[in-house]
Structure formats: structure tokens, C-alpha cells
Amino acid sequence: MVRIDVDGTDGGTTIDVVPLGQCRPDPSLLSPDEQARLASFRNQRAADSYLRRRSELRRRLGARLDRQPASLRFATVANGKPVLATEPGEPAPLQFNLSASGE
């Protein structure tokens, strides 16, 4: 299962739980960094899971922000958690959490 929690600046929160098998893999949505990480997996099952999770995350965040999924940019904060990248001084449009279990 893939769980995506999104907290918007409008105060709205959505929680989506999707079976991993229903997440459509689409490598064209990934950034160069994500594609490099995908290529680094030695285990095909782990690579497929990563691709499905990242594709689904991009689709759902893109829909929430009315943006193309491939246009989203991510940064990493000190604890390694991914966040949406913004310009300096620009507030993040939303916060999200991606987690996977069981598959």
C-alpha cells in the first residue's frame, strides 16, 4: 500500500491510500535525480516499487497544485525528508508525506 498525506496551505488535508499494484509506473515523470536513484536499484522489485510510488506521488501532488507532474521539483530537508522545492523566501504550497507498507 502507498499512503500519501497532503496538508495544503488552505487548511485542507487529504489522505490517499492506494494499493501499489494500482499505481501506474511512468519514468517520464521522474526528475534526473529520481531517474538516477531508480537506476541504482539492483533489485527489480524494489525499483518497480520506487517508480510506482514516485509516479503516484507526482500525479497526486500535480493534481492538487494544478501542475504537470513532471514539472514538480523536490528538495530534501536536514532529516532527509523530501519537500516541494520553492524559490528562496517563497512558502511551500503544501506539505506531504509518502509512506509504503506491506508490498
Tab-separated table of C-alpha atoms in Angstrom:
chain	number	residue	atom	x	y	z
A	1	MET	CA	0.000	0.000	0.000
A	2	VAL	CA	1.061	3.544	-0.680
A	3	ARG	CA	-0.189	6.303	1.590
A	4	ILE	CA	0.080	9.954	0.589
A	5	ASP	CA	-0.866	12.579	3.174
A	6	VAL	CA	-1.138	16.153	1.899
A	7	ASP	CA	-1.646	19.240	4.050
A	8	GLY	CA	-2.457	22.318	1.980
A	9	THR	CA	-1.942	25.915	2.975
A	10	ASP	CA	-5.722	26.263	2.682
A	11	GLY	CA	-6.046	24.025	5.730
A	12	GLY	CA	-7.350	21.110	3.713
A	13	THR	CA	-5.871	17.689	4.308
A	14	THR	CA	-6.190	14.678	2.056
A	15	ILE	CA	-5.106	11.139	2.727
A	16	ASP	CA	-4.938	8.729	-0.174
A	17	VAL	CA	-4.227	5.034	0.317
A	18	VAL	CA	-3.613	3.142	-2.902
A	19	PRO	CA	-2.584	-0.486	-3.498
A	20	LEU	CA	0.895	-0.444	-5.027
A	21	GLY	CA	-0.326	-2.501	-7.990
A	22	GLN	CA	-2.785	0.278	-8.898
A	23	CYS	CA	-0.028	2.922	-9.038
A	24	ARG	CA	0.927	3.324	-12.705
A	25	PRO	CA	4.684	3.471	-13.260
A	26	ASP	CA	5.795	6.304	-15.543
A	27	PRO	CA	9.541	7.004	-15.706
A	28	SER	CA	8.925	10.097	-17.852
A	29	LEU	CA	7.519	11.858	-14.763
A	30	LEU	CA	10.748	11.482	-12.780
A	31	SER	CA	13.437	14.122	-12.394
A	32	PRO	CA	17.030	13.292	-13.386
A	33	ASP	CA	17.855	12.698	-9.696
A	34	GLU	CA	14.911	10.316	-9.309
A	35	GLN	CA	15.869	8.512	-12.531
A	36	ALA	CA	19.426	8.087	-11.232
A	37	ARG	CA	18.115	6.654	-7.980
A	38	LEU	CA	15.824	4.325	-9.906
A	39	ALA	CA	18.785	3.097	-11.985
A	40	SER	CA	20.789	2.417	-8.818
A	41	PHE	CA	18.411	-0.287	-7.558
A	42	ARG	CA	19.802	-3.784	-8.004
A	43	ASN	CA	16.553	-5.455	-7.036
A	44	GLN	CA	13.899	-5.147	-9.769
A	45	ARG	CA	11.021	-5.403	-7.304
A	46	ALA	CA	12.425	-2.512	-5.229
A	47	ALA	CA	12.968	-0.465	-8.397
A	48	ASP	CA	9.397	-1.099	-9.549
A	49	SER	CA	8.030	-0.132	-6.130
A	50	TYR	CA	10.069	3.097	-6.114
A	51	LEU	CA	8.912	4.014	-9.631
A	52	ARG	CA	5.259	3.349	-8.811
A	53	ARG	CA	5.397	5.342	-5.547
A	54	ARG	CA	7.159	8.351	-7.070
A	55	SER	CA	4.892	8.367	-10.152
A	56	GLU	CA	1.777	8.291	-7.970
A	57	LEU	CA	3.129	10.993	-5.658
A	58	ARG	CA	3.844	13.275	-8.617
A	59	ARG	CA	0.404	12.676	-10.152
A	60	ARG	CA	-1.463	13.410	-6.937
A	61	LEU	CA	0.597	16.469	-5.986
A	62	GLY	CA	0.352	17.769	-9.557
A	63	ALA	CA	-3.434	17.393	-9.484
A	64	ARG	CA	-3.645	19.162	-6.118
A	65	LEU	CA	-1.475	22.052	-7.371
A	66	ASP	CA	-2.927	22.111	-10.913
A	67	ARG	CA	0.551	21.499	-12.352
A	68	GLN	CA	2.081	18.918	-14.628
A	69	PRO	CA	3.523	16.075	-12.500
A	70	ALA	CA	6.898	16.157	-14.265
A	71	SER	CA	7.261	19.898	-13.557
A	72	LEU	CA	7.375	19.430	-9.776
A	73	ARG	CA	10.760	19.938	-8.153
A	74	PHE	CA	11.762	18.429	-4.834
A	75	ALA	CA	14.387	19.326	-2.268
A	76	THR	CA	15.492	17.472	0.847
A	77	VAL	CA	15.470	18.935	4.352
A	78	ALA	CA	18.015	18.149	7.060
A	79	ASN	CA	16.352	14.895	8.166
A	80	GLY	CA	16.261	13.601	4.575
A	81	LYS	CA	12.538	14.186	4.099
A	82	PRO	CA	11.546	15.361	0.624
A	83	VAL	CA	9.695	18.671	0.279
A	84	LEU	CA	8.466	20.633	-2.695
A	85	ALA	CA	11.223	22.983	-3.830
A	86	THR	CA	10.374	26.668	-3.893
A	87	GLU	CA	12.199	29.852	-4.691
A	88	PRO	CA	14.019	31.483	-1.733
A	89	GLY	CA	11.516	33.198	0.537
A	90	GLU	CA	8.551	31.572	-1.177
A	91	PRO	CA	6.338	29.491	1.136
A	92	ALA	CA	5.757	25.836	0.305
A	93	PRO	CA	2.342	25.408	-1.359
A	94	LEU	CA	1.696	22.287	0.696
A	95	GLN	CA	3.344	19.665	2.847
A	96	PHE	CA	3.192	15.962	2.122
A	97	ASN	CA	4.232	12.600	3.441
A	98	LEU	CA	4.709	9.449	1.398
A	99	SER	CA	4.829	6.061	3.063
A	100	ALA	CA	4.600	2.481	1.847
A	101	SER	CA	3.833	-0.757	3.613
A	102	GLY	CA	3.166	-4.384	3.020
A	103	GLU	CA	4.014	-4.775	-0.674
